[in-house]
Coordinates of C-alpha atoms in Angstrom, one line a residue:
X451 CA 26.0 -4.7 4.5
X452 CA 28.9 -5.3 6.9
X453 CA 28.3 -4.8 10.6
X454 CA 30.6 -1.7 10.6
X455 CA 28.6 0.0 7.9
X456 CA 25.8 1.3 10.1
X457 CA 23.0 3.2 8.2
X458 CA 22.9 6.9 8.9
X459 CA 20.4 8.1 11.5
X460 CA 18.2 9.5 8.7
X461 CA 17.9 6.1 7.2
X462 CA 17.0 4.5 10.5
X463 CA 14.3 7.2 11.0
X464 CA 12.9 6.6 7.5
X465 CA 12.9 2.8 8.2
X466 CA 10.9 3.3 11.4
X467 CA 8.4 5.7 9.7
X468 CA 8.0 3.6 6.6
X469 CA 9.5 6.3 4.3
X470 CA 12.6 4.3 3.4
X471 CA 12.9 3.4 -0.3
X472 CA 11.7 -0.2 -0.8
X473 CA 15.0 -1.4 -2.3
X474 CA 16.8 -0.4 0.9
X475 CA 14.4 -1.8 3.4
X476 CA 15.7 -5.4 3.4
X477 CA 19.4 -4.4 3.8
X478 CA 18.6 -2.1 6.7
X479 CA 16.4 -4.7 8.3
X480 CA 19.1 -7.3 8.1
X481 CA 21.7 -5.0 9.6
X482 CA 19.4 -4.0 12.5
X483 CA 19.0 -7.7 13.3
X484 CA 22.8 -8.2 13.9
X485 CA 23.8 -4.7 15.2
X486 CA 22.9 -4.1 18.8
X487 CA 23.5 -0.3 18.6
X488 CA 21.2 0.1 15.6
X489 CA 18.6 -2.1 17.1
X490 CA 18.6 0.1 20.2
X491 CA 18.3 3.2 18.1
X492 CA 15.4 1.8 16.2
X493 CA 13.6 0.8 19.4
X494 CA 14.1 4.4 20.7
X495 CA 12.8 5.9 17.5
X496 CA 9.7 3.6 17.6
X497 CA 9.1 4.5 21.2
X498 CA 9.3 8.2 20.5
X499 CA 7.1 7.8 17.5
X500 CA 4.5 5.9 19.4
X501 CA 4.3 8.6 22.1
X502 CA 3.9 11.3 19.5
X503 CA 1.2 9.4 17.6
X504 CA -0.7 8.8 20.8
X505 CA -1.0 12.6 21.2
X506 CA -2.0 13.1 17.6
X507 CA -4.7 10.4 17.6
X508 CA -8.3 11.8 17.4
X509 CA -11.7 10.2 17.9
X510 CA -13.0 8.8 14.6
X511 CA -16.3 9.9 13.1
X512 CA -19.1 7.5 12.5
X513 CA -19.0 5.9 9.0
X514 CA -21.3 3.4 7.3
X515 CA -18.2 1.2 6.8
X516 CA -18.0 0.6 10.5
X517 CA -21.1 -1.6 10.3
X518 CA -19.3 -4.0 7.9
X519 CA -18.6 -7.5 9.2
X520 CA -14.9 -7.8 10.3
X521 CA -14.3 -4.0 10.4
X522 CA -13.9 -4.3 14.2
X523 CA -10.9 -6.6 13.6
X524 CA -9.2 -4.0 11.4
X525 CA -9.9 -1.2 13.8
X526 CA -8.4 -3.3 16.7
X527 CA -5.2 -3.7 14.6
X528 CA -5.1 0.0 13.9
X529 CA -5.3 0.8 17.6
X530 CA -2.7 -1.8 18.5
X531 CA 0.0 -0.6 16.1
X532 CA -0.8 3.1 16.3
X533 CA -1.1 4.4 12.7
X534 CA 0.4 7.8 11.9
X535 CA -1.0 10.1 9.2
X536 CA 0.8 9.7 5.8
X537 CA 0.0 11.0 2.3
X538 CA -3.4 9.4 2.1
X539 CA -5.5 10.4 5.2
X540 CA -9.2 10.1 5.5
X541 CA -10.1 13.1 7.6
X542 CA -9.6 16.1 5.4
X543 CA -9.8 18.6 8.3
X544 CA -7.0 17.4 10.4
X545 CA -3.3 18.2 10.5
X546 CA -2.9 21.9 9.9
X547 CA -6.5 22.9 9.0
X548 CA -7.8 23.2 12.5
X549 CA -9.0 26.8 12.9
X550 CA -8.2 27.0 16.6
X551 CA -6.6 25.4 19.6
X552 CA -9.2 24.4 22.1
X553 CA -6.6 24.3 24.9
X554 CA -5.9 28.0 24.9
X555 CA -8.6 29.5 22.8
X556 CA -6.1 31.0 20.3
X557 CA -6.2 30.5 16.6
X558 CA -3.6 28.1 15.2
X559 CA -1.2 29.7 12.7
X560 CA -2.0 29.0 9.1
X561 CA 0.1 26.3 7.5
X562 CA 3.1 27.4 5.6
X563 CA 2.6 27.3 1.8
X564 CA 5.4 25.7 -0.2
X565 CA 4.0 26.5 -3.6
X566 CA 0.9 26.9 -5.8
X567 CA -0.4 24.8 -8.6
X568 CA -3.5 26.3 -10.2
X569 CA -6.1 26.6 -7.5
X570 CA -4.2 24.3 -5.1
X571 CA -2.0 25.5 -2.3
X572 CA 0.8 23.0 -1.7
X573 CA 1.2 22.9 2.1
X574 CA 3.7 20.1 2.7
X575 CA 5.5 17.4 0.8
X576 CA 4.3 14.1 2.1
X577 CA 6.3 11.6 0.0
X578 CA 8.6 11.3 -3.0
X579 CA 9.0 8.3 -5.2
X580 CA 10.4 7.6 -8.6
X581 CA 7.0 8.3 -10.3
X582 CA 6.1 11.5 -8.5
X583 CA 5.9 13.6 -5.4
X584 CA 2.8 13.8 -3.2
X585 CA 1.8 16.9 -1.4
X586 CA -0.7 17.8 1.2
X587 CA -2.7 20.5 -0.6
X588 CA -5.7 22.7 -0.2
X589 CA -8.2 23.8 -2.9
X590 CA -8.3 27.5 -2.5
X591 CA -12.0 27.9 -3.3
X592 CA -13.5 24.7 -1.8
X593 CA -11.1 24.9 1.2
X594 CA -10.7 21.1 0.9
X595 CA -7.6 19.3 2.1
X596 CA -6.4 16.8 -0.5
X597 CA -3.4 14.7 -1.6
X598 CA -1.9 16.1 -4.8
X599 CA 0.5 14.0 -6.8
X600 CA 2.7 15.6 -9.5
X601 CA 4.9 14.0 -12.1
X602 CA 8.6 15.0 -11.3
X603 CA 10.2 17.5 -13.7
X604 CA 12.9 15.1 -14.7
X605 CA 10.2 12.8 -16.3
X606 CA 8.3 15.5 -18.2
X607 CA 10.1 14.4 -21.5
X608 CA 9.7 10.6 -20.7
X609 CA 6.8 9.3 -22.8
X610 CA 6.6 6.1 -20.8
X611 CA 6.4 8.0 -17.5
X612 CA 3.7 10.3 -18.8
X613 CA 1.8 7.3 -20.2
X614 CA 1.9 5.7 -16.8
X615 CA 0.8 8.9 -15.0
X616 CA -2.1 9.3 -17.5
X617 CA -3.0 5.7 -16.9
X618 CA -3.3 6.3 -13.2
X619 CA -5.6 9.3 -13.8
X620 CA -7.8 7.2 -16.1
X621 CA -7.9 4.2 -13.8
X622 CA -8.7 6.1 -10.6
X623 CA -11.2 8.2 -12.4
X624 CA -13.1 5.2 -13.7
X625 CA -13.6 3.7 -10.2
X626 CA -15.8 4.7 -7.3
X627 CA -15.5 2.3 -4.4
X628 CA -14.8 2.6 -0.6
X629 CA -11.8 0.2 -0.9
X630 CA -10.1 2.1 -3.8
X631 CA -8.5 5.5 -3.4
X632 CA -10.8 8.2 -4.9
X633 CA -9.7 11.0 -7.3
X634 CA -11.3 14.4 -7.5
X635 CA -9.3 16.2 -10.1
X636 CA -6.5 15.7 -12.7
X637 CA -4.9 17.7 -15.4
X638 CA -1.8 19.6 -16.6
X639 CA -0.8 23.1 -15.7
X640 CA 2.2 24.8 -17.4
X641 CA 3.6 21.4 -18.3
X642 CA 3.1 19.9 -14.8
X643 CA 0.9 16.8 -14.7
X644 CA -1.1 16.3 -11.5
X645 CA -3.6 14.0 -9.9
X646 CA -5.7 15.0 -6.9
X647 CA -6.9 12.3 -4.5
X648 CA -8.6 12.0 -1.1
X649 CA -6.3 12.3 1.9
X650 CA -6.3 9.3 4.2
X651 CA -4.9 9.0 7.7
X652 CA -3.2 5.7 7.9
X653 CA -0.3 3.6 6.8
X654 CA 0.3 1.1 4.0
X655 CA 0.5 -2.6 4.9
X656 CA 4.3 -2.6 4.3
X657 CA 4.7 -0.2 7.1
X658 CA 2.1 -2.1 9.2
X659 CA 4.0 -5.3 8.7
X660 CA 7.3 -3.9 9.6
X661 CA 6.0 -2.4 12.8
X662 CA 3.8 -5.2 13.8
X663 CA 5.6 -8.2 12.5
X664 CA 3.5 -11.3 11.6
X665 CA -0.1 -10.4 11.8
X666 CA -2.7 -12.4 13.6
X667 CA -4.8 -14.6 11.3
X668 CA -8.0 -12.5 11.8
X669 CA -6.2 -9.2 10.9
X670 CA -4.4 -10.5 7.9
X671 CA -7.5 -12.2 6.5
X672 CA -9.6 -9.1 7.0
X673 CA -7.3 -6.6 5.2
X674 CA -6.9 -9.0 2.3
X675 CA -10.6 -9.6 2.2
X676 CA -11.3 -5.9 1.9
X677 CA -8.6 -5.5 -0.8
X678 CA -10.3 -8.4 -2.7
X679 CA -13.7 -6.5 -2.5
X680 CA -12.0 -3.5 -4.0
X681 CA -10.5 -5.6 -6.8
X682 CA -13.9 -7.1 -7.6
X683 CA -15.1 -3.5 -8.4
X684 CA -12.0 -2.9 -10.5
X685 CA -12.6 -6.1 -12.4
X686 CA -16.3 -5.2 -13.0
X687 CA -15.0 -2.0 -14.6
X688 CA -12.6 -3.7 -16.9
X689 CA -9.4 -3.0 -14.9
X690 CA -6.5 -5.1 -13.7
X691 CA -4.1 -3.5 -11.2
X692 CA -0.9 -5.4 -12.0
X693 CA 1.0 -4.0 -8.9
X694 CA -0.8 -5.3 -5.9
X695 CA 1.5 -5.4 -2.9
X696 CA 1.5 -4.3 0.8
X697 CA 2.9 -0.9 -0.1
X698 CA -0.1 -0.3 -2.4
X699 CA -2.7 -1.2 0.2
X700 CA -3.4 1.6 2.7
X701 CA -5.0 0.8 6.1
X702 CA -6.9 3.9 7.3
X703 CA -7.5 4.8 11.0
X704 CA -11.1 3.7 10.4
X705 CA -9.9 0.2 9.7
X706 CA -10.6 0.5 6.0
X707 CA -8.3 -0.8 3.3
X708 CA -7.8 1.4 0.2
X709 CA -6.1 0.2 -3.0
X710 CA -3.5 2.7 -4.2
X711 CA -1.3 3.4 -7.3
X712 CA -3.1 2.6 -10.5
X713 CA 0.0 3.5 -12.5
X714 CA 0.4 0.0 -14.0
X715 CA -3.3 -0.7 -14.4
X716 CA -4.3 -2.6 -17.5
X717 CA -7.6 -1.2 -18.8
X718 CA -10.0 -3.2 -21.0
X719 CA -11.6 -0.1 -22.4
X720 CA -11.1 2.2 -25.5
X721 CA -8.4 4.2 -23.6
X722 CA -6.7 1.1 -22.3
X723 CA -4.0 0.7 -25.0
X724 CA -1.0 -0.7 -23.2
X725 CA 1.6 -0.2 -26.0
X726 CA 2.8 3.2 -24.6
X727 CA 3.5 1.8 -21.2
X728 CA 5.3 -1.5 -21.9
X729 CA 7.5 -3.0 -24.5
X730 CA 8.2 -6.6 -25.5
X731 CA 10.2 -8.4 -22.8
X732 CA 9.7 -5.7 -20.2
X733 CA 8.6 -6.9 -16.7
X734 CA 6.0 -4.7 -15.2
X735 CA 5.1 -4.8 -11.4
X736 CA 7.0 -5.7 -8.2
X737 CA 8.8 -9.0 -8.5
X738 CA 8.0 -10.2 -4.9
X739 CA 4.3 -10.1 -5.7
X740 CA 4.2 -10.9 -9.4
X741 CA 2.1 -13.6 -11.0
X742 CA 3.9 -16.1 -13.2
X743 CA 2.0 -15.0 -16.4
X744 CA 2.9 -11.4 -15.7
X745 CA 6.6 -12.3 -15.6
X746 CA 6.4 -13.8 -19.1
X747 CA 3.9 -11.4 -20.7
X748 CA 2.7 -8.3 -18.8
X749 CA 0.2 -7.5 -21.6
X750 CA -1.6 -10.9 -21.1
X751 CA -2.8 -10.6 -17.5
X752 CA -6.3 -10.7 -16.1
X753 CA -7.7 -10.2 -12.6
X754 CA -6.3 -13.6 -11.6
X755 CA -2.9 -12.0 -11.7
X756 CA -4.0 -9.6 -9.0
X757 CA -5.5 -12.5 -7.0
X758 CA -2.0 -14.2 -7.1
X759 CA -0.5 -10.9 -5.8
X760 CA -3.0 -10.9 -3.0
X761 CA -1.9 -14.4 -2.2
X762 CA 1.8 -13.3 -2.0
X763 CA 0.6 -10.4 0.2
X764 CA -1.3 -12.5 2.7
X765 CA 1.7 -14.9 2.8
X766 CA 3.9 -11.9 3.6
X767 CA 1.5 -10.6 6.4
X768 CA 1.3 -14.1 8.0
X769 CA 4.9 -15.3 7.7
X770 CA 6.9 -12.1 7.8
X771 CA 8.3 -12.4 4.2
X772 CA 6.9 -12.8 0.7
X773 CA 7.1 -16.3 -0.8
X774 CA 10.5 -15.9 -2.5
X775 CA 11.9 -13.0 -0.4
X776 CA 14.9 -14.7 1.0
X777 CA 18.6 -15.0 0.3
X778 CA 18.2 -18.0 -2.1
X779 CA 16.7 -15.7 -4.7
X780 CA 19.1 -12.8 -4.5
X781 CA 18.4 -11.1 -7.9
X782 CA 15.3 -10.1 -9.8
X783 CA 15.6 -12.7 -12.6
X784 CA 16.0 -15.6 -10.2
X785 CA 13.1 -14.4 -8.1
X786 CA 10.8 -13.7 -11.1
X787 CA 11.5 -17.2 -12.5
X788 CA 10.8 -18.8 -9.1
X789 CA 7.3 -17.4 -9.4
X790 CA 7.0 -19.2 -12.8
X791 CA 8.3 -22.6 -12.0
X792 CA 9.2 -23.1 -8.3
X793 CA 6.8 -24.0 -5.5
X794 CA 7.3 -21.7 -2.5
X795 CA 8.3 -23.2 0.9
X796 CA 4.9 -24.1 2.4
X797 CA 3.4 -21.4 4.6
X798 CA 2.7 -23.9 7.3
X799 CA 6.5 -24.6 7.6
X800 CA 7.2 -20.9 8.0
X801 CA 4.6 -20.3 10.6
X802 CA 3.2 -23.1 12.7
X803 CA -0.4 -23.3 14.0
X804 CA -2.2 -21.8 11.1
X805 CA -5.6 -23.3 10.3
X806 CA -5.4 -26.0 7.6
X807 CA -8.3 -24.3 5.8
X808 CA -6.4 -21.1 5.5
X809 CA -3.2 -22.8 4.3
X810 CA -5.3 -24.4 1.6
X811 CA -6.7 -21.0 0.6
X812 CA -3.3 -19.5 0.3
X813 CA -2.0 -22.5 -1.7
X814 CA -4.9 -22.1 -4.1
X815 CA -4.3 -18.4 -4.5
X816 CA -0.7 -19.0 -5.3
X817 CA -1.4 -21.5 -8.1
X818 CA 1.1 -21.3 -10.9
X819 CA -1.7 -21.5 -13.5
X820 CA -4.5 -18.9 -13.5
X821 CA -7.0 -21.7 -13.9
X822 CA -5.9 -23.2 -10.6
X823 CA -6.6 -20.0 -8.5
X824 CA -9.8 -18.4 -7.4
X825 CA -11.4 -17.0 -10.6
X826 CA -12.8 -13.8 -9.1
X827 CA -11.9 -11.6 -6.2
X828 CA -15.4 -12.2 -4.7
X829 CA -14.7 -15.9 -4.6
X830 CA -11.4 -15.2 -2.8
X831 CA -12.9 -12.7 -0.3
X832 CA -15.8 -15.0 0.6
X833 CA -13.3 -17.8 1.7
X834 CA -11.6 -15.3 4.0
X835 CA -14.7 -14.1 5.8
X836 CA -14.9 -17.0 8.2
X837 CA -11.5 -16.2 9.7
X838 CA -12.5 -12.9 11.2
X839 CA -13.7 -14.8 14.3
X840 CA -10.2 -16.3 15.0
X841 CA -9.1 -15.1 18.4
X842 CA -6.0 -13.0 17.9
X843 CA -4.7 -13.6 21.4
X844 CA -5.2 -17.4 21.4
X845 CA -3.0 -17.9 18.4
X846 CA 0.1 -16.2 19.8

């Protein structure tokens, strides 16, 4: 992008809020770094957003998760960056469902309804991606606020898209763990495929990293540890995610990490046939976080592929970029093959002062051969636990 080609204000606002399409993030980020006017605009947008979020922030309820070791680190990170509610938010009674305004004693107006789907009122569109739109919705009988994902109309005749959507339904429905997004309903109404999930207040780690920059050691290790705990549950239920990346890891305002988007999940169960989702030679996943064996054969991937992706993710959180996310690997094929046969630039050279033990953990996680990595997510998470005591202020 040339310096004169400034992104429109809408793109800058989406960049700040984390709503910008992933393929556009890098070009906008590079432009902002060299364009003083756009940099100033981004700073003003971030400042305005922070003030608004401060007014929206509510006291958090008590939760058993708060007693877990290391949770205080994640909560401190949440407070520091100021998370805003997005399509997955934990408190199902906030944002539009408050029956009254305590400041003036008047009842708040009911939220505007944008549509109906069966027994669900669609209140607001929260996000739109290639594989579906997500709405804040309310079950009309239970009065419960949820996140409702629907397959877009243009994909209703796409067998691969329907297979992926069905796979997400099956995968989420098979799991029940605090570090994995929970589903409460799924189905098809008048040709519209939908999936209903819990609503979480928080942001994904891609947004967190863009706002916060390189994370302190304790914070990065804690969020990856929690993700590994969730992946252990997935593994024990015969599931491999195949698309672990910062954008698929949500950090709630409670400091809890939730794994999202099971649309590429490989299921080792009777309903886990992968043939309808992939074809020979097709690369499945996100190339910046893709295990070498997934590049060459996405059907032949086990949980160690997800462990590799977590390694790429912690590398991204600690260094600011994923292992091969630089100009040297400027197309998908070069980048994919780098995962297969090229050692990444050592993390210690991209960020000085990291503990030698942590560098060794990341190196092992990024082993080219699955046998060289941690063999289970539990093994990976246990090695990260000790770093929650690292003082975040001393390392800056």
